[in-house]
Amino acid sequence: MPTISLRGNEMPASPIRKLAPLSDAAKERGIKVYHLNIGQPDLPTPKEGLDAMRNIDRTILEYSPSDGYRSLREKLTTYYKKFNINLTPEDIIVTTGGSEAVLFAFLSCLNPGDEIIVPEPAYANYMAFAISAGAKIHTVATTIQEGFSLPKVEKFEELINEKTKGILICNPNNPTGYLYTRKEMNQIRDLVKKYDLFLFSDEVYREFIYTGSPYISACHLEGIENNVVLIDSVSKRYSECGIRIGALITKNKEVRDAVMKFCQARLSPPLIGQIIAEASIDAPQDYLRDTYDEYVERRKCLIDGLNKIPGVYSPIPMGAFYTVASLPVDDSDIFCAWCLSDFDYEGETVFMAPASGFYTTPGSGRNEVRIAYVLKKEDLTRALFVLQKALEVYPGRTNK
Amino acid sequence: MPTISLRGNEMPASPIRKLAPLSDAAKERGIKVYHLNIGQPDLPTPKEGLDAMRNIDRTILEYSPSDGYRSLREKLTTYYKKFNINLTPEDIIVTTGGSEAVLFAFLSCLNPGDEIIVPEPAYANYMAFAISAGAKIHTVATTIQEGFSLPKVEKFEELINEKTKGILICNPNNPTGYLYTRKEMNQIRDLVKKYDLFLFSDEVYREFIYTGSPYISACHLEGIENNVVLIDSVSKRYSECGIRIGALITKNKEVRDAVMKFCQARLSPPLIGQIIAEASIDAPQDYLRDTYDEYVERRKCLIDGLNKIPGVYSPIPMGAFYTVASLPVDDSDIFCAWCLSDFDYEGETVFMAPASGFYTTPGSGRNEVRIAYVLKKEDLTRALFVLQKALEVYPGRTNK
């Protein structure tokens, strides 16, 4: 039997996936599991998107252009204009989800062995795409004590060497919910400029910013227009993760030309998804406001509730729909598994993502979990109660 | 400005894409262009698939499982059974088109620097996916004189070294339409076994076999079950290239586990496409027979027509919907461009794919073109007439 690639062995197994069989088993035992582990919004897809899908009157579902339909890219420019991001349709390449945008950004910009710097905790799949491209991720630590704010510039500079080709940020952040301030974004801009790096900026959660703080996009930063590669997706903002429509956006023509070669190789992004995404942009303001208001309430409910549980601490996330909280436990990997395999309170339990999977530094985030607030408020309230009960009886509880 | 990756520079530009602007310009001049260059079927998508899409009554278009819906994978097993390929749903991983299946196969099985052997001419994008994975493709030449039959085993063995990890075949073949015989498939099996290689077998055209010859799938070969990675797609057989649904199929659990990590990183294949694909499998026999009958007629029309043009020769393709023909021209790259930029006959011209893009050996296929028969018979007949006229006046015509 031939041997598989080292890459296959190096690919991290998702911490959530590892626990999924335990969750399934709990359900089979009749236990209700509150899913605080996933980023799948439970809110409806815009009616405009669903209607567009149902009204497709094509007889052939054929290839679309490799960079996506021009009509979608044109409509996206009007969407971005609302955020003071000025683009032409040529700046936008439609991808198969934000995932493909990250992969193609890495394949196009990074040589095998090249390095990028990412503040951690970070979205676990960045690592997977870096491995796919043969690139290396170095992380700078952010901490729950400092609310996951940007590490000092010197921490980045310590890691920069001749192999360093870029910085990757996720803003607002998955998993922490942190939103970079104008000052922090300017620091990133200066670093990028000083060392002539790429700035890969994943901004798929821009609709979900809950404080009065301004959203500073990488595209707002002056003087590094040719360094910025924006990663985007319609998945979260229109609750249509399944259609797999994202975008890679850059003013750098050389990068676009390289990305297009990877796009042409895979022929085209999904046709039906593009039609749905284009129509979803027409969703009325009410849709986005209702969605937003719902998350505002859930966020308050979750963060207030978490901080009331003895020994639990969550900073107040400014955006996205996640928070990273610290728990009074020895090891959140063990605790999260125990919740699913050994615990229930009145037939109910919680499924959380151990934060270790979002760190590359061994031991980091050992007592932290990522909690997504993609459940109704009543369910969140109940889940918090069940979590409190779990912490009361968990054998590995630490005294805090 | 940071520099892009070498990979970006190495990626081959599609020969068809290079000519597309000339085709657009011709159309702008009011010239009718017969598209013999693309593999986009013009036949309708099954009504069952379109109806399923229009009847989706979900309110949230959410992520699907990373390996695709089980119901689709189950239905695919019944489809494959008709071809005497016995699979369980676990053997099948749903991918975003056949393209992603090729990429994930390479990423999972090949280390950077590893080599695979591919008979050429070959589908140009295999090269792109190999570059993405940092792997190297070595080609063994097949020739129009020998009807593109499998090269002698010794030709493969000359290329096999400690870096060689696999053989890739496309059967029935794009671009040549060649169908490997049982004897040839057994030779491939013996090679794979002797050197313990992966056999990547792209069989997306299995519905389109026009001779009485049997379809021998890589999955039919005994003794190499753990070496075979089948690449498949619903695109061509149901004329639904735009939905981006393919599959990677293997009995090798270690490969599947590695592939699943790449699948999990990109979260899920397109949701709507899976629903359409699953329903399309229910298309009545009439649908596939009508499609088949149509291609049988077009094939006869095209090949007879080509071989009647002085100096033109096409072998009789046994499958798919392409042929590679030789023309009495100095350089088919120049000729195909000239047809679009300098020629028309009564306001019409033809767009063909120069065969050079399907070869890696410099100079190979210089007087060959790939012609797809995805046009109605009347259009094919007219296109052949226009081609004949073009050859009569082309300045670079060779005396043949």
mmCIF file of N, CA, C and O in Angstrom, chain A residues 1-8 17 40 42 45 54 56 58-63 66 107-108 110-111 125 129 132-133 165 196 198 236 240-242 244 252 254 261-262 265-266 268 271, chain B residues 1-8 11 17 40 42 45 54 56 58-63 66 107-108 110-111 125 129 132-133 165 196 198 236 240-242 244 254 261-262 265-266 268 271:
data_model
loop_
_atom_site.group_PDB
_atom_site.id
_atom_site.type_symbol
_atom_site.label_atom_id
_atom_site.label_comp_id
_atom_site.label_asym_id
_atom_site.label_seq_id
_atom_site.Cartn_x
_atom_site.Cartn_y
_atom_site.Cartn_z
ATOM 1 N N MET A 1 0.849 -1.192 0.000
ATOM 2 C CA MET A 1 0.000 0.000 0.000
ATOM 3 C C MET A 1 0.882 1.238 0.000
ATOM 4 O O MET A 1 1.786 1.363 0.834
ATOM 5 N N PRO A 2 0.668 2.149 -0.933
ATOM 6 C CA PRO A 2 1.538 3.335 -0.980
ATOM 7 C C PRO A 2 1.316 4.217 0.249
ATOM 8 O O PRO A 2 0.240 4.196 0.847
ATOM 9 N N THR A 3 2.321 4.982 0.602
ATOM 10 C CA THR A 3 2.201 5.843 1.794
ATOM 11 C C THR A 3 1.581 7.185 1.423
ATOM 12 O O THR A 3 1.801 7.707 0.342
ATOM 13 N N ILE A 4 0.806 7.721 2.357
ATOM 14 C CA ILE A 4 0.196 9.035 2.109
ATOM 15 C C ILE A 4 1.235 10.122 2.354
ATOM 16 O O ILE A 4 2.343 9.867 2.809
ATOM 17 N N SER A 5 0.850 11.344 2.054
ATOM 18 C CA SER A 5 1.793 12.454 2.186
ATOM 19 C C SER A 5 1.972 12.838 3.646
ATOM 20 O O SER A 5 1.095 12.624 4.480
ATOM 21 N N LEU A 6 3.119 13.438 3.938
ATOM 22 C CA LEU A 6 3.378 13.955 5.277
ATOM 23 C C LEU A 6 2.359 15.028 5.625
ATOM 24 O O LEU A 6 1.925 15.159 6.761
ATOM 25 N N ARG A 7 1.981 15.803 4.597
ATOM 26 C CA ARG A 7 0.973 16.838 4.776
ATOM 27 C C ARG A 7 -0.289 16.278 5.404
ATOM 28 O O ARG A 7 -0.884 16.880 6.276
ATOM 29 N N GLY A 8 -0.693 15.107 4.878
ATOM 30 C CA GLY A 8 -1.892 14.474 5.423
ATOM 31 C C GLY A 8 -1.738 14.192 6.910
ATOM 32 O O GLY A 8 -2.664 14.379 7.682
ATOM 33 N N ARG A 17 -14.303 18.398 15.744
ATOM 34 C CA ARG A 17 -14.587 17.112 15.089
ATOM 35 C C ARG A 17 -14.270 15.944 16.013
ATOM 36 O O ARG A 17 -14.948 14.936 15.993
ATOM 37 N N GLN A 40 -22.374 28.040 12.870
ATOM 38 C CA GLN A 40 -23.478 27.945 11.911
ATOM 39 C C GLN A 40 -24.647 28.761 12.459
ATOM 40 O O GLN A 40 -25.295 28.343 13.408
ATOM 41 N N ASP A 42 -28.220 30.204 13.214
ATOM 42 C CA ASP A 42 -29.534 29.564 13.160
ATOM 43 C C ASP A 42 -30.584 30.502 12.576
ATOM 44 O O ASP A 42 -31.753 30.146 12.495
ATOM 45 N N THR A 45 -31.906 32.445 6.127
ATOM 46 C CA THR A 45 -31.320 33.027 4.930
ATOM 47 C C THR A 45 -32.313 34.074 4.398
ATOM 48 O O THR A 45 -33.517 33.872 4.521
ATOM 49 N N ARG A 54 -35.281 29.589 -6.129
ATOM 50 C CA ARG A 54 -36.481 28.863 -6.583
ATOM 51 C C ARG A 54 -36.956 29.346 -7.943
ATOM 52 O O ARG A 54 -37.673 28.633 -8.632
ATOM 53 N N ILE A 56 -34.987 30.229 -10.494
ATOM 54 C CA ILE A 56 -34.003 30.050 -11.578
ATOM 55 C C ILE A 56 -34.691 29.335 -12.731
ATOM 56 O O ILE A 56 -35.268 28.267 -12.553
ATOM 57 N N ARG A 58 -33.196 28.576 -15.728
ATOM 58 C CA ARG A 58 -32.233 28.021 -16.670
ATOM 59 C C ARG A 58 -32.563 26.559 -16.968
ATOM 60 O O ARG A 58 -33.078 25.859 -16.102
ATOM 61 N N THR A 59 -32.191 26.113 -18.144
ATOM 62 C CA THR A 59 -32.350 24.691 -18.452
ATOM 63 C C THR A 59 -31.014 23.955 -18.350
ATOM 64 O O THR A 59 -30.980 22.732 -18.259
ATOM 65 N N ILE A 60 -29.923 24.720 -18.383
ATOM 66 C CA ILE A 60 -28.593 24.118 -18.211
ATOM 67 C C ILE A 60 -27.881 24.827 -17.071
ATOM 68 O O ILE A 60 -27.782 26.051 -17.065
ATOM 69 N N LEU A 61 -27.400 24.048 -16.111
ATOM 70 C CA LEU A 61 -26.653 24.631 -14.988
ATOM 71 C C LEU A 61 -25.170 24.589 -15.347
ATOM 72 O O LEU A 61 -24.431 23.698 -14.944
ATOM 73 N N GLU A 62 -24.755 25.576 -16.118
ATOM 74 C CA GLU A 62 -23.428 25.502 -16.718
ATOM 75 C C GLU A 62 -22.359 26.223 -15.898
ATOM 76 O O GLU A 62 -22.655 26.882 -14.912
ATOM 77 N N TYR A 63 -21.115 26.051 -16.328
ATOM 78 C CA TYR A 63 -19.992 26.757 -15.704
ATOM 79 C C TYR A 63 -20.276 28.252 -15.666
ATOM 80 O O TYR A 63 -20.857 28.808 -16.593
ATOM 81 N N SER A 66 -14.641 31.977 -14.198
ATOM 82 C CA SER A 66 -13.747 31.537 -13.116
ATOM 83 C C SER A 66 -13.646 32.566 -11.999
ATOM 84 O O SER A 66 -13.400 32.206 -10.845
ATOM 85 N N LEU A 107 -1.565 30.059 -1.728
ATOM 86 C CA LEU A 107 -0.903 29.428 -2.878
ATOM 87 C C LEU A 107 -0.304 30.484 -3.803
ATOM 88 O O LEU A 107 0.760 30.277 -4.387
ATOM 89 N N SER A 108 -0.975 31.607 -3.922
ATOM 90 C CA SER A 108 -0.528 32.639 -4.864
ATOM 91 C C SER A 108 0.589 33.500 -4.313
ATOM 92 O O SER A 108 1.419 34.002 -5.064
ATOM 93 N N LEU A 110 2.572 32.762 -1.270
ATOM 94 C CA LEU A 110 3.603 32.144 -0.431
ATOM 95 C C LEU A 110 4.300 30.987 -1.130
ATOM 96 O O LEU A 110 3.645 30.113 -1.700
ATOM 97 N N ASN A 111 5.610 31.000 -1.085
ATOM 98 C CA ASN A 111 6.383 29.847 -1.532
ATOM 99 C C ASN A 111 6.458 28.829 -0.407
ATOM 100 O O ASN A 111 6.335 29.184 0.765
ATOM 101 N N ASN A 125 -8.478 26.586 10.866
ATOM 102 C CA ASN A 125 -8.256 26.144 9.496
ATOM 103 C C ASN A 125 -7.204 26.952 8.735
ATOM 104 O O ASN A 125 -6.743 26.526 7.683
ATOM 105 N N PHE A 129 -4.768 25.443 5.729
ATOM 106 C CA PHE A 129 -4.487 26.006 4.399
ATOM 107 C C PHE A 129 -2.997 26.316 4.249
ATOM 108 O O PHE A 129 -2.444 26.185 3.158
ATOM 109 N N SER A 132 -1.395 23.128 3.420
ATOM 110 C CA SER A 132 -1.685 22.803 2.018
ATOM 111 C C SER A 132 -0.718 23.530 1.087
ATOM 112 O O SER A 132 -0.304 22.996 0.071
ATOM 113 N N ALA A 133 -0.385 24.776 1.444
ATOM 114 C CA ALA A 133 0.491 25.582 0.586
ATOM 115 C C ALA A 133 1.966 25.401 0.943
ATOM 116 O O ALA A 133 2.824 26.029 0.328
ATOM 117 N N LYS A 165 6.548 36.520 4.909
ATOM 118 C CA LYS A 165 5.922 37.143 3.738
ATOM 119 C C LYS A 165 4.626 37.871 4.070
ATOM 120 O O LYS A 165 4.103 38.599 3.234
ATOM 121 N N ASP A 196 7.468 45.310 4.053
ATOM 122 C CA ASP A 196 6.872 44.956 2.751
ATOM 123 C C ASP A 196 6.242 43.563 2.778
ATOM 124 O O ASP A 196 6.638 42.657 2.036
ATOM 125 N N PHE A 198 2.676 40.980 2.917
ATOM 126 C CA PHE A 198 1.252 40.891 2.590
ATOM 127 C C PHE A 198 0.454 41.027 3.882
ATOM 128 O O PHE A 198 0.886 40.566 4.950
ATOM 129 N N LYS A 236 -21.753 34.110 6.724
ATOM 130 C CA LYS A 236 -22.223 34.482 8.055
ATOM 131 C C LYS A 236 -23.252 35.598 7.968
ATOM 132 O O LYS A 236 -24.239 35.587 8.686
ATOM 133 N N GLU A 240 -25.957 31.806 5.083
ATOM 134 C CA GLU A 240 -26.005 30.905 3.934
ATOM 135 C C GLU A 240 -24.639 30.249 3.742
ATOM 136 O O GLU A 240 -24.088 30.249 2.648
ATOM 137 N N CYS A 241 -24.163 29.644 4.842
ATOM 138 C CA CYS A 241 -22.855 28.978 4.832
ATOM 139 C C CYS A 241 -22.775 27.872 3.777
ATOM 140 O O CYS A 241 -21.700 27.565 3.272
ATOM 141 N N GLY A 242 -23.935 27.257 3.470
ATOM 142 C CA GLY A 242 -23.940 26.088 2.593
ATOM 143 C C GLY A 242 -23.743 26.396 1.126
ATOM 144 O O GLY A 242 -23.409 25.504 0.352
ATOM 145 N N ARG A 244 -21.476 28.247 -0.243
ATOM 146 C CA ARG A 244 -20.034 28.295 -0.538
ATOM 147 C C ARG A 244 -19.687 29.423 -1.510
ATOM 148 O O ARG A 244 -19.148 29.179 -2.605
ATOM 149 N N ASN A 252 -3.928 44.532 -5.870
ATOM 150 C CA ASN A 252 -2.638 44.123 -6.425
ATOM 151 C C ASN A 252 -2.867 43.230 -7.643
ATOM 152 O O ASN A 252 -3.265 42.068 -7.531
ATOM 153 N N GLU A 254 -0.866 41.865 -9.768
ATOM 154 C CA GLU A 254 -0.005 40.684 -9.912
ATOM 155 C C GLU A 254 -0.576 39.515 -9.091
ATOM 156 O O GLU A 254 -0.589 38.364 -9.551
ATOM 157 N N LYS A 261 -5.148 32.132 -11.996
ATOM 158 C CA LYS A 261 -4.691 30.862 -12.564
ATOM 159 C C LYS A 261 -5.205 29.680 -11.733
ATOM 160 O O LYS A 261 -5.579 28.649 -12.281
ATOM 161 N N PHE A 262 -5.226 29.863 -10.407
ATOM 162 C CA PHE A 262 -5.783 28.804 -9.559
ATOM 163 C C PHE A 262 -7.303 28.721 -9.767
ATOM 164 O O PHE A 262 -7.879 27.638 -9.755
ATOM 165 N N ALA A 265 -8.010 26.885 -12.977
ATOM 166 C CA ALA A 265 -7.757 25.449 -12.849
ATOM 167 C C ALA A 265 -8.979 24.740 -12.258
ATOM 168 O O ALA A 265 -9.323 23.638 -12.671
ATOM 169 N N ARG A 266 -9.660 25.380 -11.305
ATOM 170 C CA ARG A 266 -10.839 24.731 -10.726
ATOM 171 C C ARG A 266 -12.126 25.158 -11.452
ATOM 172 O O ARG A 266 -13.229 24.884 -10.990
ATOM 173 N N SER A 268 -14.773 26.996 -12.021
ATOM 174 C CA SER A 268 -15.687 28.064 -11.615
ATOM 175 C C SER A 268 -16.186 27.870 -10.204
ATOM 176 O O SER A 268 -16.202 26.768 -9.689
ATOM 177 N N LEU A 271 -22.379 27.931 -9.234
ATOM 178 C CA LEU A 271 -23.318 28.775 -9.989
ATOM 179 C C LEU A 271 -24.510 29.208 -9.146
ATOM 180 O O LEU A 271 -24.824 30.400 -9.047
ATOM 181 N N MET B 1 6.147 46.558 -2.917
ATOM 182 C CA MET B 1 5.117 45.556 -3.181
ATOM 183 C C MET B 1 5.717 44.170 -2.969
ATOM 184 O O MET B 1 6.757 43.858 -3.551
ATOM 185 N N PRO B 2 5.087 43.335 -2.146
ATOM 186 C CA PRO B 2 5.667 42.003 -1.911
ATOM 187 C C PRO B 2 5.596 41.153 -3.180
ATOM 188 O O PRO B 2 4.746 41.384 -4.032
ATOM 189 N N THR B 3 6.486 40.187 -3.278
ATOM 190 C CA THR B 3 6.514 39.351 -4.481
ATOM 191 C C THR B 3 5.558 38.173 -4.334
ATOM 192 O O THR B 3 5.370 37.647 -3.239
ATOM 193 N N ILE B 4 4.953 37.772 -5.436
ATOM 194 C CA ILE B 4 4.051 36.621 -5.404
ATOM 195 C C ILE B 4 4.873 35.336 -5.394
ATOM 196 O O ILE B 4 6.097 35.362 -5.540
ATOM 197 N N SER B 5 4.193 34.217 -5.233
ATOM 198 C CA SER B 5 4.902 32.941 -5.130
ATOM 199 C C SER B 5 5.379 32.480 -6.498
ATOM 200 O O SER B 5 4.813 32.842 -7.535
ATOM 201 N N LEU B 6 6.407 31.672 -6.499
ATOM 202 C CA LEU B 6 6.897 31.071 -7.733
ATOM 203 C C LEU B 6 5.811 30.217 -8.364
ATOM 204 O O LEU B 6 5.670 30.155 -9.577
ATOM 205 N N ARG B 7 5.036 29.571 -7.477
ATOM 206 C CA ARG B 7 3.922 28.749 -7.958
ATOM 207 C C ARG B 7 3.014 29.540 -8.880
ATOM 208 O O ARG B 7 2.554 29.058 -9.903
ATOM 209 N N GLY B 8 2.728 30.788 -8.440
ATOM 210 C CA GLY B 8 1.881 31.652 -9.260
ATOM 211 C C GLY B 8 2.460 31.831 -10.651
ATOM 212 O O GLY B 8 1.750 31.813 -11.648
ATOM 213 N N MET B 11 2.284 28.466 -12.748
ATOM 214 C CA MET B 11 0.977 27.953 -13.167
ATOM 215 C C MET B 11 0.781 28.200 -14.659
ATOM 216 O O MET B 11 0.938 29.313 -15.146
ATOM 217 N N ARG B 17 -7.935 30.014 -22.571
ATOM 218 C CA ARG B 17 -8.118 31.354 -21.986
ATOM 219 C C ARG B 17 -7.348 32.402 -22.764
ATOM 220 O O ARG B 17 -7.779 33.525 -22.894
ATOM 221 N N GLN B 40 -18.237 22.281 -22.188
ATOM 222 C CA GLN B 40 -19.509 22.616 -21.552
ATOM 223 C C GLN B 40 -20.632 22.035 -22.411
ATOM 224 O O GLN B 40 -20.931 22.568 -23.470
ATOM 225 N N ASP B 42 -24.095 21.318 -24.130
ATOM 226 C CA ASP B 42 -25.219 22.224 -24.404
ATOM 227 C C ASP B 42 -26.551 21.534 -24.137
ATOM 228 O O ASP B 42 -27.602 22.117 -24.366
ATOM 229 N N THR B 45 -29.881 20.047 -18.319
ATOM 230 C CA THR B 45 -29.753 19.379 -17.025
ATOM 231 C C THR B 45 -31.046 18.580 -16.806
ATOM 232 O O THR B 45 -32.109 19.022 -17.231
ATOM 233 N N ARG B 54 -35.722 23.850 -7.315
ATOM 234 C CA ARG B 54 -36.826 24.821 -7.176
ATOM 235 C C ARG B 54 -37.727 24.482 -5.996
ATOM 236 O O ARG B 54 -38.438 25.345 -5.492
ATOM 237 N N ILE B 56 -36.709 23.264 -3.036
ATOM 238 C CA ILE B 56 -36.036 23.283 -1.732
ATOM 239 C C ILE B 56 -36.847 24.153 -0.783
ATOM 240 O O ILE B 56 -37.136 25.310 -1.094
ATOM 241 N N ARG B 58 -36.066 24.665 2.538
ATOM 242 C CA ARG B 58 -35.282 25.059 3.705
ATOM 243 C C ARG B 58 -35.385 26.564 3.936
ATOM 244 O O ARG B 58 -35.521 27.330 2.986
ATOM 245 N N THR B 59 -35.260 26.965 5.174
ATOM 246 C CA THR B 59 -35.199 28.399 5.471
ATOM 247 C C THR B 59 -33.762 28.842 5.741
ATOM 248 O O THR B 59 -33.460 30.020 5.691
ATOM 249 N N ILE B 60 -32.892 27.868 6.037
ATOM 250 C CA ILE B 60 -31.472 28.186 6.236
ATOM 251 C C ILE B 60 -30.642 27.317 5.299
ATOM 252 O O ILE B 60 -30.790 26.095 5.299
ATOM 253 N N LEU B 61 -29.780 27.962 4.535
ATOM 254 C CA LEU B 61 -28.900 27.206 3.636
ATOM 255 C C LEU B 61 -27.578 26.968 4.370
ATOM 256 O O LEU B 61 -26.604 27.688 4.198
ATOM 257 N N GLU B 62 -27.601 25.950 5.195
ATOM 258 C CA GLU B 62 -26.492 25.760 6.129
ATOM 259 C C GLU B 62 -25.411 24.827 5.590
ATOM 260 O O GLU B 62 -25.556 24.218 4.545
ATOM 261 N N TYR B 63 -24.309 24.746 6.342
ATOM 262 C CA TYR B 63 -23.235 23.813 6.010
ATOM 263 C C TYR B 63 -23.791 22.404 5.868
ATOM 264 O O TYR B 63 -24.690 21.998 6.613
ATOM 265 N N SER B 66 -18.844 17.582 5.829
ATOM 266 C CA SER B 66 -17.626 17.801 5.031
ATOM 267 C C SER B 66 -17.438 16.741 3.949
ATOM 268 O O SER B 66 -16.825 17.008 2.919
ATOM 269 N N LEU B 107 -2.833 16.483 -2.720
ATOM 270 C CA LEU B 107 -2.387 16.994 -1.419
ATOM 271 C C LEU B 107 -2.268 15.865 -0.394
ATOM 272 O O LEU B 107 -1.382 15.871 0.459
ATOM 273 N N SER B 108 -3.168 14.897 -0.491
ATOM 274 C CA SER B 108 -3.202 13.826 0.509
ATOM 275 C C SER B 108 -2.168 12.743 0.246
ATOM 276 O O SER B 108 -1.683 12.106 1.176
ATOM 277 N N LEU B 110 0.642 12.995 -2.137
ATOM 278 C CA LEU B 110 1.956 13.366 -2.664
ATOM 279 C C LEU B 110 2.663 14.372 -1.773
ATOM 280 O O LEU B 110 2.074 15.372 -1.374
ATOM 281 N N ASN B 111 3.912 14.104 -1.474
ATOM 282 C CA ASN B 111 4.758 15.084 -0.805
ATOM 283 C C ASN B 111 5.332 16.036 -1.847
ATOM 284 O O ASN B 111 5.451 15.675 -3.026
ATOM 285 N N ASN B 125 -5.346 20.953 -16.587
ATOM 286 C CA ASN B 125 -5.413 21.375 -15.188
ATOM 287 C C ASN B 125 -4.790 20.387 -14.204
ATOM 288 O O ASN B 125 -4.542 20.749 -13.053
ATOM 289 N N PHE B 129 -2.958 21.459 -10.617
ATOM 290 C CA PHE B 129 -3.169 20.881 -9.287
ATOM 291 C C PHE B 129 -1.866 20.277 -8.758
ATOM 292 O O PHE B 129 -1.596 20.320 -7.560
ATOM 293 N N SER B 132 0.075 23.098 -7.447
ATOM 294 C CA SER B 132 -0.502 23.508 -6.159
ATOM 295 C C SER B 132 0.022 22.623 -5.033
ATOM 296 O O SER B 132 0.261 23.094 -3.922
ATOM 297 N N ALA B 133 0.176 21.345 -5.310
ATOM 298 C CA ALA B 133 0.608 20.396 -4.288
ATOM 299 C C ALA B 133 2.130 20.261 -4.238
ATOM 300 O O ALA B 133 2.656 19.478 -3.445
ATOM 301 N N LYS B 165 5.270 8.351 -7.171
ATOM 302 C CA LYS B 165 4.245 7.904 -6.230
ATOM 303 C C LYS B 165 2.960 7.459 -6.907
ATOM 304 O O LYS B 165 2.078 6.890 -6.249
ATOM 305 N N ASP B 196 4.159 -0.400 -6.353
ATOM 306 C CA ASP B 196 3.327 0.089 -5.246
ATOM 307 C C ASP B 196 3.019 1.590 -5.382
ATOM 308 O O ASP B 196 3.368 2.408 -4.528
ATOM 309 N N PHE B 198 0.193 4.826 -6.382
ATOM 310 C CA PHE B 198 -1.209 5.200 -6.448
ATOM 311 C C PHE B 198 -1.655 5.196 -7.904
ATOM 312 O O PHE B 198 -0.871 5.525 -8.802
ATOM 313 N N LYS B 236 -20.485 16.373 -16.271
ATOM 314 C CA LYS B 236 -20.647 16.080 -17.682
ATOM 315 C C LYS B 236 -21.865 15.189 -17.915
ATOM 316 O O LYS B 236 -22.608 15.389 -18.855
ATOM 317 N N GLU B 240 -24.423 19.498 -15.736
ATOM 318 C CA GLU B 240 -24.586 20.427 -14.619
ATOM 319 C C GLU B 240 -23.210 20.808 -14.057
ATOM 320 O O GLU B 240 -22.969 20.723 -12.850
ATOM 321 N N CYS B 241 -22.361 21.264 -14.984
ATOM 322 C CA CYS B 241 -20.989 21.652 -14.609
ATOM 323 C C CYS B 241 -20.981 22.747 -13.549
ATOM 324 O O CYS B 241 -20.043 22.839 -12.756
ATOM 325 N N GLY B 242 -22.021 23.589 -13.541
ATOM 326 C CA GLY B 242 -22.012 24.754 -12.658
ATOM 327 C C GLY B 242 -22.282 24.455 -11.198
ATOM 328 O O GLY B 242 -22.003 25.285 -10.331
ATOM 329 N N ARG B 244 -20.870 22.232 -9.312
ATOM 330 C CA ARG B 244 -19.597 21.898 -8.661
ATOM 331 C C ARG B 244 -19.744 20.731 -7.682
ATOM 332 O O ARG B 244 -19.456 20.879 -6.483
ATOM 333 N N GLU B 254 -6.663 4.993 4.912
ATOM 334 C CA GLU B 254 -5.656 5.983 5.309
ATOM 335 C C GLU B 254 -5.739 7.217 4.400
ATOM 336 O O GLU B 254 -5.655 8.358 4.858
ATOM 337 N N LYS B 261 -9.341 15.450 6.203
ATOM 338 C CA LYS B 261 -8.799 16.619 6.898
ATOM 339 C C LYS B 261 -8.835 17.847 5.989
ATOM 340 O O LYS B 261 -9.122 18.955 6.452
ATOM 341 N N PHE B 262 -8.534 17.642 4.716
ATOM 342 C CA PHE B 262 -8.626 18.762 3.778
ATOM 343 C C PHE B 262 -10.090 19.163 3.575
ATOM 344 O O PHE B 262 -10.413 20.334 3.440
ATOM 345 N N ALA B 265 -11.227 21.186 6.529
ATOM 346 C CA ALA B 265 -10.669 22.549 6.521
ATOM 347 C C ALA B 265 -11.521 23.477 5.656
ATOM 348 O O ALA B 265 -11.734 24.626 6.008
ATOM 349 N N ARG B 266 -12.037 22.969 4.543
ATOM 350 C CA ARG B 266 -12.866 23.824 3.674
ATOM 351 C C ARG B 266 -14.353 23.682 4.013
ATOM 352 O O ARG B 266 -15.225 24.151 3.301
ATOM 353 N N SER B 268 -17.391 22.435 3.838
ATOM 354 C CA SER B 268 -18.352 21.548 3.179
ATOM 355 C C SER B 268 -18.414 21.797 1.688
ATOM 356 O O SER B 268 -18.071 22.879 1.224
ATOM 357 N N LEU B 271 -24.028 22.948 -0.889
ATOM 358 C CA LEU B 271 -25.273 22.331 -0.429
ATOM 359 C C LEU B 271 -26.281 22.134 -1.566
ATOM 360 O O LEU B 271 -26.787 21.032 -1.776
#
